[in-house]
Amino acid sequence: MTERAREIAVNLATFRDRLTRACDRAGRDPAGVTLIAVTKTFPVEDARVLADLGVTDFGENRDAEAKVKAAALPDVRWHFIGQLQRNKARSVARYAAVVHSVDRLELVEALDRGAAAAGRDLDVLVQVALEEPPRPDRGGVAPLDLPELAATVADADRLRLRGLMAIAPLGADPDEAFARLARLAGQVRAEWPDAGVLSAGMSGDLESAVKYGATHVRVGTALLGRRTYLVG
Ligand SMILES: *Cc1c(COP(=O)(O)O)cnc(C)c1O
């Protein structure tokens, strides 16, 4: 085992303890919370280490990076969690197990066509903006527009509405934001019983997300360390 692999193994064990404690406090079964390891900016070798340790779900936020990793590591589930441009929808629809970031109508049509071209059905989450007022640079549909967008996804031929995704607002109380998200998720589930996925919680706020019903947490830093972004 390389030193990096050992470091990742320790981080994963620490994370699993933390998740178990969060579930205990929330009175939830840890089996009800799926870890999505966010590997953006890290090499696919790191993802392979995690896969060898039993991680089955991985998240990426850029198509160019995600499609290369998905091709290199095809036997796991790749989640597309980043803001999606319409012209990338066709590519993402080929390899993504789930697209978490559908936040506007034009993406529904583009992903539906992409899924049809790939000859498959695609699981989709609608991303909700929890900022008040909504901030377009962080993605997400405003809660008022959520019902129409969710209905459009549910009606699309090759898309399956599976639930909601959100990112807690920067510098705000995550409990407040995730409580609001939980109410919206309840409304969506009442209308579409198959839409029970709630993708919420990252390295910094997963306890709060678990408390408010997250079924999927998207965790990067706690597993792989701080990201450095190369410019240019
Ligand atoms: C990068 C990213 C994460 C992971 O964040 P960490 O704080 O590193 O755990 C989760 N969700 C989304 C949408 C991301 O872009």
PDB file of C-alpha atoms and ligand atoms in Angstrom:
ATOM      1  CA  MET A   1       0.000   0.000   0.000  1.00  0.00           C
ATOM      2  CA  THR A   2       1.380   3.427  -0.912  1.00  0.00           C
ATOM      3  CA  GLU A   3       1.565   6.216   1.615  1.00  0.00           C
ATOM      4  CA  ARG A   4      -1.236   8.032  -0.211  1.00  0.00           C
ATOM      5  CA  ALA A   5      -3.424   4.936  -0.077  1.00  0.00           C
ATOM      6  CA  ARG A   6      -2.799   4.643   3.668  1.00  0.00           C
ATOM      7  CA  GLU A   7      -3.712   8.295   4.165  1.00  0.00           C
ATOM      8  CA  ILE A   8      -6.951   7.846   2.227  1.00  0.00           C
ATOM      9  CA  ALA A   9      -7.802   4.696   4.194  1.00  0.00           C
ATOM     10  CA  VAL A  10      -7.371   6.556   7.495  1.00  0.00           C
ATOM     11  CA  ASN A  11      -9.486   9.460   6.231  1.00  0.00           C
ATOM     12  CA  LEU A  12     -12.229   7.083   5.108  1.00  0.00           C
ATOM     13  CA  ALA A  13     -12.293   5.284   8.464  1.00  0.00           C
ATOM     14  CA  THR A  14     -12.447   8.620  10.288  1.00  0.00           C
ATOM     15  CA  PHE A  15     -15.234   9.770   8.007  1.00  0.00           C
ATOM     16  CA  ARG A  16     -17.223   6.554   8.534  1.00  0.00           C
ATOM     17  CA  ASP A  17     -17.006   7.020  12.325  1.00  0.00           C
ATOM     18  CA  ARG A  18     -18.169  10.577  11.960  1.00  0.00           C
ATOM     19  CA  LEU A  19     -21.098   9.552   9.776  1.00  0.00           C
ATOM     20  CA  THR A  20     -22.085   6.788  12.217  1.00  0.00           C
ATOM     21  CA  ARG A  21     -22.070   9.258  15.102  1.00  0.00           C
ATOM     22  CA  ALA A  22     -24.144  11.740  13.108  1.00  0.00           C
ATOM     23  CA  CYS A  23     -26.661   8.999  12.297  1.00  0.00           C
ATOM     24  CA  ASP A  24     -26.793   7.884  15.952  1.00  0.00           C
ATOM     25  CA  ARG A  25     -27.568  11.404  17.047  1.00  0.00           C
ATOM     26  CA  ALA A  26     -30.268  11.718  14.389  1.00  0.00           C
ATOM     27  CA  GLY A  27     -31.741   8.310  15.235  1.00  0.00           C
ATOM     28  CA  ARG A  28     -30.983   7.065  11.737  1.00  0.00           C
ATOM     29  CA  ASP A  29     -29.455   3.914  10.288  1.00  0.00           C
ATOM     30  CA  PRO A  30     -26.091   4.676   8.621  1.00  0.00           C
ATOM     31  CA  ALA A  31     -27.101   2.257   5.873  1.00  0.00           C
ATOM     32  CA  GLY A  32     -29.609   4.902   4.801  1.00  0.00           C
ATOM     33  CA  VAL A  33     -26.890   7.410   3.922  1.00  0.00           C
ATOM     34  CA  THR A  34     -24.791   6.809   0.809  1.00  0.00           C
ATOM     35  CA  LEU A  35     -21.338   8.322   0.594  1.00  0.00           C
ATOM     36  CA  ILE A  36     -20.504   9.987  -2.703  1.00  0.00           C
ATOM     37  CA  ALA A  37     -16.753  10.546  -2.763  1.00  0.00           C
ATOM     38  CA  VAL A  38     -16.073  13.810  -4.587  1.00  0.00           C
ATOM     39  CA  THR A  39     -12.821  13.305  -6.482  1.00  0.00           C
ATOM     40  CA  LYS A  40     -12.700  16.532  -8.527  1.00  0.00           C
ATOM     41  CA  THR A  41      -9.144  17.816  -9.033  1.00  0.00           C
ATOM     42  CA  PHE A  42      -7.709  14.555  -7.644  1.00  0.00           C
ATOM     43  CA  PRO A  43      -6.250  11.813  -9.850  1.00  0.00           C
ATOM     44  CA  VAL A  44      -8.293   8.771 -10.759  1.00  0.00           C
ATOM     45  CA  GLU A  45      -5.781   6.686  -8.776  1.00  0.00           C
ATOM     46  CA  ASP A  46      -7.281   8.215  -5.615  1.00  0.00           C
ATOM     47  CA  ALA A  47     -10.742   7.151  -6.753  1.00  0.00           C
ATOM     48  CA  ARG A  48      -9.421   3.657  -7.371  1.00  0.00           C
ATOM     49  CA  VAL A  49      -8.030   3.507  -3.816  1.00  0.00           C
ATOM     50  CA  LEU A  50     -11.453   4.456  -2.469  1.00  0.00           C
ATOM     51  CA  ALA A  51     -13.174   1.933  -4.727  1.00  0.00           C
ATOM     52  CA  ASP A  52     -10.836  -0.785  -3.432  1.00  0.00           C
ATOM     53  CA  LEU A  53     -11.875   0.241   0.091  1.00  0.00           C
ATOM     54  CA  GLY A  54     -15.522  -0.296  -0.799  1.00  0.00           C
ATOM     55  CA  VAL A  55     -16.710   3.119  -1.959  1.00  0.00           C
ATOM     56  CA  THR A  56     -19.204   2.646  -4.780  1.00  0.00           C
ATOM     57  CA  ASP A  57     -20.293   6.189  -5.642  1.00  0.00           C
ATOM     58  CA  PHE A  58     -18.171   9.060  -6.925  1.00  0.00           C
ATOM     59  CA  GLY A  59     -18.904  12.691  -7.724  1.00  0.00           C
ATOM     60  CA  GLU A  60     -17.416  15.070 -10.261  1.00  0.00           C
ATOM     61  CA  ASN A  61     -18.397  18.593 -11.231  1.00  0.00           C
ATOM     62  CA  ARG A  62     -16.834  19.091 -14.680  1.00  0.00           C
ATOM     63  CA  ASP A  63     -17.645  17.041 -17.744  1.00  0.00           C
ATOM     64  CA  ALA A  64     -14.128  17.097 -19.192  1.00  0.00           C
ATOM     65  CA  GLU A  65     -12.678  15.599 -16.012  1.00  0.00           C
ATOM     66  CA  ALA A  66     -15.601  13.327 -15.224  1.00  0.00           C
ATOM     67  CA  LYS A  67     -15.761  11.563 -18.563  1.00  0.00           C
ATOM     68  CA  VAL A  68     -12.076  10.620 -18.435  1.00  0.00           C
ATOM     69  CA  LYS A  69     -12.382   9.238 -14.908  1.00  0.00           C
ATOM     70  CA  ALA A  70     -15.622   7.417 -15.675  1.00  0.00           C
ATOM     71  CA  ALA A  71     -13.917   5.709 -18.616  1.00  0.00           C
ATOM     72  CA  ALA A  72     -10.911   4.783 -16.475  1.00  0.00           C
ATOM     73  CA  LEU A  73     -13.046   3.466 -13.600  1.00  0.00           C
ATOM     74  CA  PRO A  74     -16.258   2.167 -15.162  1.00  0.00           C
ATOM     75  CA  ASP A  75     -17.387  -0.252 -12.448  1.00  0.00           C
ATOM     76  CA  VAL A  76     -18.560   2.406  -9.988  1.00  0.00           C
ATOM     77  CA  ARG A  77     -21.369   4.937 -10.140  1.00  0.00           C
ATOM     78  CA  TRP A  78     -20.420   8.446 -11.297  1.00  0.00           C
ATOM     79  CA  HIS A  79     -22.596  11.323 -10.105  1.00  0.00           C
ATOM     80  CA  PHE A  80     -22.513  14.628 -11.952  1.00  0.00           C
ATOM     81  CA  ILE A  81     -22.803  17.265  -9.221  1.00  0.00           C
ATOM     82  CA  GLY A  82     -21.610  20.484 -10.874  1.00  0.00           C
ATOM     83  CA  GLN A  83     -23.316  23.259 -12.740  1.00  0.00           C
ATOM     84  CA  LEU A  84     -24.133  21.873 -16.139  1.00  0.00           C
ATOM     85  CA  GLN A  85     -23.968  23.704 -19.440  1.00  0.00           C
ATOM     86  CA  ARG A  86     -26.548  22.668 -21.972  1.00  0.00           C
ATOM     87  CA  ASN A  87     -23.923  21.748 -24.570  1.00  0.00           C
ATOM     88  CA  LYS A  88     -22.391  19.225 -22.131  1.00  0.00           C
ATOM     89  CA  ALA A  89     -25.666  17.437 -21.401  1.00  0.00           C
ATOM     90  CA  ARG A  90     -25.224  14.906 -24.204  1.00  0.00           C
ATOM     91  CA  SER A  91     -21.807  13.888 -22.936  1.00  0.00           C
ATOM     92  CA  VAL A  92     -22.874  13.667 -19.288  1.00  0.00           C
ATOM     93  CA  ALA A  93     -25.914  11.573 -20.227  1.00  0.00           C
ATOM     94  CA  ARG A  94     -23.575   8.886 -21.526  1.00  0.00           C
ATOM     95  CA  TYR A  95     -21.716   8.077 -18.304  1.00  0.00           C
ATOM     96  CA  ALA A  96     -23.539   9.620 -15.338  1.00  0.00           C
ATOM     97  CA  ALA A  97     -25.494   7.318 -13.061  1.00  0.00           C
ATOM     98  CA  VAL A  98     -27.235  10.362 -11.596  1.00  0.00           C
ATOM     99  CA  VAL A  99     -27.215  14.047 -12.548  1.00  0.00           C
ATOM    100  CA  HIS A 100     -27.677  16.114  -9.364  1.00  0.00           C
ATOM    101  CA  SER A 101     -27.697  19.598 -10.812  1.00  0.00           C
ATOM    102  CA  VAL A 102     -30.771  20.031 -12.991  1.00  0.00           C
ATOM    103  CA  ASP A 103     -31.878  23.559 -12.223  1.00  0.00           C
ATOM    104  CA  ARG A 104     -33.562  24.882 -15.356  1.00  0.00           C
ATOM    105  CA  LEU A 105     -35.954  23.761 -18.046  1.00  0.00           C
ATOM    106  CA  GLU A 106     -33.493  23.852 -20.950  1.00  0.00           C
ATOM    107  CA  LEU A 107     -31.377  21.203 -19.216  1.00  0.00           C
ATOM    108  CA  VAL A 108     -34.314  18.825 -18.977  1.00  0.00           C
ATOM    109  CA  GLU A 109     -34.766  18.741 -22.723  1.00  0.00           C
ATOM    110  CA  ALA A 110     -31.033  18.501 -23.397  1.00  0.00           C
ATOM    111  CA  LEU A 111     -30.521  15.623 -20.931  1.00  0.00           C
ATOM    112  CA  ASP A 112     -33.620  13.825 -22.162  1.00  0.00           C
ATOM    113  CA  ARG A 113     -32.317  13.948 -25.728  1.00  0.00           C
ATOM    114  CA  GLY A 114     -28.849  12.908 -24.551  1.00  0.00           C
ATOM    115  CA  ALA A 115     -30.236   9.927 -22.655  1.00  0.00           C
ATOM    116  CA  ALA A 116     -32.296   8.894 -25.672  1.00  0.00           C
ATOM    117  CA  ALA A 117     -29.213   9.137 -27.902  1.00  0.00           C
ATOM    118  CA  ALA A 118     -27.305   6.977 -25.422  1.00  0.00           C
ATOM    119  CA  GLY A 119     -30.182   4.497 -25.371  1.00  0.00           C
ATOM    120  CA  ARG A 120     -30.707   4.673 -21.631  1.00  0.00           C
ATOM    121  CA  ASP A 121     -32.813   6.134 -18.860  1.00  0.00           C
ATOM    122  CA  LEU A 122     -31.133   8.679 -16.628  1.00  0.00           C
ATOM    123  CA  ASP A 123     -31.718   9.383 -12.932  1.00  0.00           C
ATOM    124  CA  VAL A 124     -32.011  13.079 -12.187  1.00  0.00           C
ATOM    125  CA  LEU A 125     -32.141  15.266  -9.088  1.00  0.00           C
ATOM    126  CA  VAL A 126     -33.420  18.813  -9.166  1.00  0.00           C
ATOM    127  CA  GLN A 127     -30.997  21.225  -7.514  1.00  0.00           C
ATOM    128  CA  VAL A 128     -32.720  23.736  -5.254  1.00  0.00           C
ATOM    129  CA  ALA A 129     -31.266  27.127  -4.369  1.00  0.00           C
ATOM    130  CA  LEU A 130     -31.389  27.690  -0.613  1.00  0.00           C
ATOM    131  CA  GLU A 131     -30.034  31.242  -0.709  1.00  0.00           C
ATOM    132  CA  GLU A 132     -32.492  33.997   0.024  1.00  0.00           C
ATOM    133  CA  PRO A 133     -32.621  35.566  -2.498  1.00  0.00           C
ATOM    134  CA  PRO A 134     -31.348  32.854  -4.908  1.00  0.00           C
ATOM    135  CA  ARG A 135     -27.846  33.447  -6.338  1.00  0.00           C
ATOM    136  CA  PRO A 136     -27.526  32.345  -9.956  1.00  0.00           C
ATOM    137  CA  ASP A 137     -23.760  31.770  -9.641  1.00  0.00           C
ATOM    138  CA  ARG A 138     -24.267  28.883  -7.204  1.00  0.00           C
ATOM    139  CA  GLY A 139     -26.887  27.061  -9.220  1.00  0.00           C
ATOM    140  CA  GLY A 140     -30.269  25.772  -8.170  1.00  0.00           C
ATOM    141  CA  VAL A 141     -33.856  26.528  -8.979  1.00  0.00           C
ATOM    142  CA  ALA A 142     -35.741  28.950  -6.749  1.00  0.00           C
ATOM    143  CA  PRO A 143     -38.153  27.045  -4.473  1.00  0.00           C
ATOM    144  CA  LEU A 144     -41.109  28.787  -6.113  1.00  0.00           C
ATOM    145  CA  ASP A 145     -40.141  27.344  -9.500  1.00  0.00           C
ATOM    146  CA  LEU A 146     -39.395  23.865  -8.151  1.00  0.00           C
ATOM    147  CA  PRO A 147     -42.827  22.277  -8.790  1.00  0.00           C
ATOM    148  CA  GLU A 148     -42.819  23.162 -12.495  1.00  0.00           C
ATOM    149  CA  LEU A 149     -39.246  21.954 -13.007  1.00  0.00           C
ATOM    150  CA  ALA A 150     -39.839  18.716 -11.099  1.00  0.00           C
ATOM    151  CA  ALA A 151     -42.981  18.028 -13.124  1.00  0.00           C
ATOM    152  CA  THR A 152     -41.097  18.615 -16.370  1.00  0.00           C
ATOM    153  CA  VAL A 153     -38.399  16.128 -15.345  1.00  0.00           C
ATOM    154  CA  ALA A 154     -41.033  13.600 -14.270  1.00  0.00           C
ATOM    155  CA  ASP A 155     -42.748  13.923 -17.663  1.00  0.00           C
ATOM    156  CA  ALA A 156     -39.563  13.553 -19.731  1.00  0.00           C
ATOM    157  CA  ASP A 157     -39.343  10.290 -21.678  1.00  0.00           C
ATOM    158  CA  ARG A 158     -35.898   9.109 -20.663  1.00  0.00           C
ATOM    159  CA  LEU A 159     -35.426  10.901 -17.309  1.00  0.00           C
ATOM    160  CA  ARG A 160     -36.449   9.630 -13.886  1.00  0.00           C
ATOM    161  CA  LEU A 161     -37.067  12.189 -11.177  1.00  0.00           C
ATOM    162  CA  ARG A 162     -35.300  10.724  -8.140  1.00  0.00           C
ATOM    163  CA  GLY A 163     -35.224  13.646  -5.696  1.00  0.00           C
ATOM    164  CA  LEU A 164     -33.497  16.869  -4.759  1.00  0.00           C
ATOM    165  CA  MET A 165     -29.983  18.214  -4.292  1.00  0.00           C
ATOM    166  CA  ALA A 166     -28.818  21.357  -2.514  1.00  0.00           C
ATOM    167  CA  ILE A 167     -25.731  23.131  -1.262  1.00  0.00           C
ATOM    168  CA  ALA A 168     -26.017  25.018   2.036  1.00  0.00           C
ATOM    169  CA  PRO A 169     -25.662  28.786   1.610  1.00  0.00           C
ATOM    170  CA  LEU A 170     -22.196  30.139   2.410  1.00  0.00           C
ATOM    171  CA  GLY A 171     -21.934  31.701   5.828  1.00  0.00           C
ATOM    172  CA  ALA A 172     -25.468  30.817   6.870  1.00  0.00           C
ATOM    173  CA  ASP A 173     -26.813  28.348   9.432  1.00  0.00           C
ATOM    174  CA  PRO A 174     -26.977  24.980   7.627  1.00  0.00           C
ATOM    175  CA  ASP A 175     -29.722  23.744   9.992  1.00  0.00           C
ATOM    176  CA  GLU A 176     -32.032  26.466   8.798  1.00  0.00           C
ATOM    177  CA  ALA A 177     -31.272  25.830   5.137  1.00  0.00           C
ATOM    178  CA  PHE A 178     -31.540  22.042   5.383  1.00  0.00           C
ATOM    179  CA  ALA A 179     -34.774  22.267   7.380  1.00  0.00           C
ATOM    180  CA  ARG A 180     -36.210  24.231   4.489  1.00  0.00           C
ATOM    181  CA  LEU A 181     -34.840  21.682   2.038  1.00  0.00           C
ATOM    182  CA  ALA A 182     -36.450  18.855   4.031  1.00  0.00           C
ATOM    183  CA  ARG A 183     -39.852  20.525   3.731  1.00  0.00           C
ATOM    184  CA  LEU A 184     -39.441  20.902  -0.030  1.00  0.00           C
ATOM    185  CA  ALA A 185     -38.286  17.287  -0.304  1.00  0.00           C
ATOM    186  CA  GLY A 186     -41.403  16.169   1.573  1.00  0.00           C
ATOM    187  CA  GLN A 187     -43.616  18.033  -0.883  1.00  0.00           C
ATOM    188  CA  VAL A 188     -41.832  16.495  -3.866  1.00  0.00           C
ATOM    189  CA  ARG A 189     -42.030  12.995  -2.380  1.00  0.00           C
ATOM    190  CA  ALA A 190     -45.741  13.402  -1.704  1.00  0.00           C
ATOM    191  CA  GLU A 191     -46.330  13.953  -5.411  1.00  0.00           C
ATOM    192  CA  TRP A 192     -43.625  11.616  -6.801  1.00  0.00           C
ATOM    193  CA  PRO A 193     -43.046   8.692  -4.412  1.00  0.00           C
ATOM    194  CA  ASP A 194     -39.938   7.538  -6.335  1.00  0.00           C
ATOM    195  CA  ALA A 195     -38.242  10.876  -5.731  1.00  0.00           C
ATOM    196  CA  GLY A 196     -36.904  10.038  -2.268  1.00  0.00           C
ATOM    197  CA  VAL A 197     -33.246  10.940  -2.770  1.00  0.00           C
ATOM    198  CA  LEU A 198     -31.962  13.915  -0.815  1.00  0.00           C
ATOM    199  CA  SER A 199     -28.409  14.858  -1.789  1.00  0.00           C
ATOM    200  CA  ALA A 200     -27.159  17.269   0.852  1.00  0.00           C
ATOM    201  CA  GLY A 201     -24.171  17.639   3.109  1.00  0.00           C
ATOM    202  CA  MET A 202     -20.470  18.044   2.363  1.00  0.00           C
ATOM    203  CA  SER A 203     -17.342  17.774   4.517  1.00  0.00           C
ATOM    204  CA  GLY A 204     -18.286  20.842   6.551  1.00  0.00           C
ATOM    205  CA  ASP A 205     -21.985  20.309   7.185  1.00  0.00           C
ATOM    206  CA  LEU A 206     -22.820  16.635   6.933  1.00  0.00           C
ATOM    207  CA  GLU A 207     -24.098  16.368  10.534  1.00  0.00           C
ATOM    208  CA  SER A 208     -26.748  18.960   9.792  1.00  0.00           C
ATOM    209  CA  ALA A 209     -27.650  17.313   6.480  1.00  0.00           C
ATOM    210  CA  VAL A 210     -28.034  13.904   8.147  1.00  0.00           C
ATOM    211  CA  LYS A 211     -30.238  15.439  10.811  1.00  0.00           C
ATOM    212  CA  TYR A 212     -32.548  16.765   8.086  1.00  0.00           C
ATOM    213  CA  GLY A 213     -32.813  13.551   6.128  1.00  0.00           C
ATOM    214  CA  ALA A 214     -29.944  13.465   3.621  1.00  0.00           C
ATOM    215  CA  THR A 215     -29.814  10.111   1.830  1.00  0.00           C
ATOM    216  CA  HIS A 216     -26.602  11.012  -0.032  1.00  0.00           C
ATOM    217  CA  VAL A 217     -23.687  13.090   1.243  1.00  0.00           C
ATOM    218  CA  ARG A 218     -21.090  14.473  -1.184  1.00  0.00           C
ATOM    219  CA  VAL A 219     -17.710  14.466   0.510  1.00  0.00           C
ATOM    220  CA  GLY A 220     -14.370  15.525  -0.925  1.00  0.00           C
ATOM    221  CA  THR A 221     -12.031  17.318   1.480  1.00  0.00           C
ATOM    222  CA  ALA A 222     -12.598  14.978   4.444  1.00  0.00           C
ATOM    223  CA  LEU A 223     -11.474  12.018   2.325  1.00  0.00           C
ATOM    224  CA  LEU A 224      -8.839  13.399   0.012  1.00  0.00           C
ATOM    225  CA  GLY A 225      -7.625  16.643   1.601  1.00  0.00           C
ATOM    226  CA  ARG A 226      -7.640  20.210   0.400  1.00  0.00           C
ATOM    227  CA  ARG A 227      -8.029  20.810  -3.313  1.00  0.00           C
ATOM    228  CA  THR A 228      -5.577  22.926  -5.233  1.00  0.00           C
ATOM    229  CA  TYR A 229      -6.860  24.332  -8.476  1.00  0.00           C
ATOM    230  CA  LEU A 230      -4.445  24.781 -11.323  1.00  0.00           C
ATOM    231  CA  VAL A 231      -5.007  28.005 -13.227  1.00  0.00           C
ATOM    232  CA  GLY A 232      -4.639  28.282 -16.987  1.00  0.00           C
TER     233      GLY A 232
HETATM  234  C1  LIG B   1     -16.787  19.976  -4.320  1.00  0.00           C
HETATM  235  C2  LIG B   1     -18.199  19.657  -4.005  1.00  0.00           C
HETATM  236  C3  LIG B   1     -18.534  18.897  -2.864  1.00  0.00           C
HETATM  237  C4  LIG B   1     -17.504  18.389  -1.863  1.00  0.00           C
HETATM  238  O1  LIG B   1     -17.139  19.410  -0.994  1.00  0.00           O
HETATM  239  P1  LIG B   1     -16.143  19.151   0.255  1.00  0.00           P
HETATM  240  O2  LIG B   1     -16.340  20.361   1.079  1.00  0.00           O
HETATM  241  O3  LIG B   1     -14.785  19.038  -0.312  1.00  0.00           O
HETATM  242  O4  LIG B   1     -16.587  17.918   0.929  1.00  0.00           O
HETATM  243  C5  LIG B   1     -19.872  18.618  -2.646  1.00  0.00           C
HETATM  244  N1  LIG B   1     -20.829  19.050  -3.479  1.00  0.00           N
HETATM  245  C6  LIG B   1     -20.557  19.782  -4.583  1.00  0.00           C
HETATM  246  C7  LIG B   1     -21.674  20.224  -5.461  1.00  0.00           C
HETATM  247  C8  LIG B   1     -19.241  20.108  -4.875  1.00  0.00           C
HETATM  248  O5  LIG B   1     -18.974  20.833  -5.970  1.00  0.00           O
END
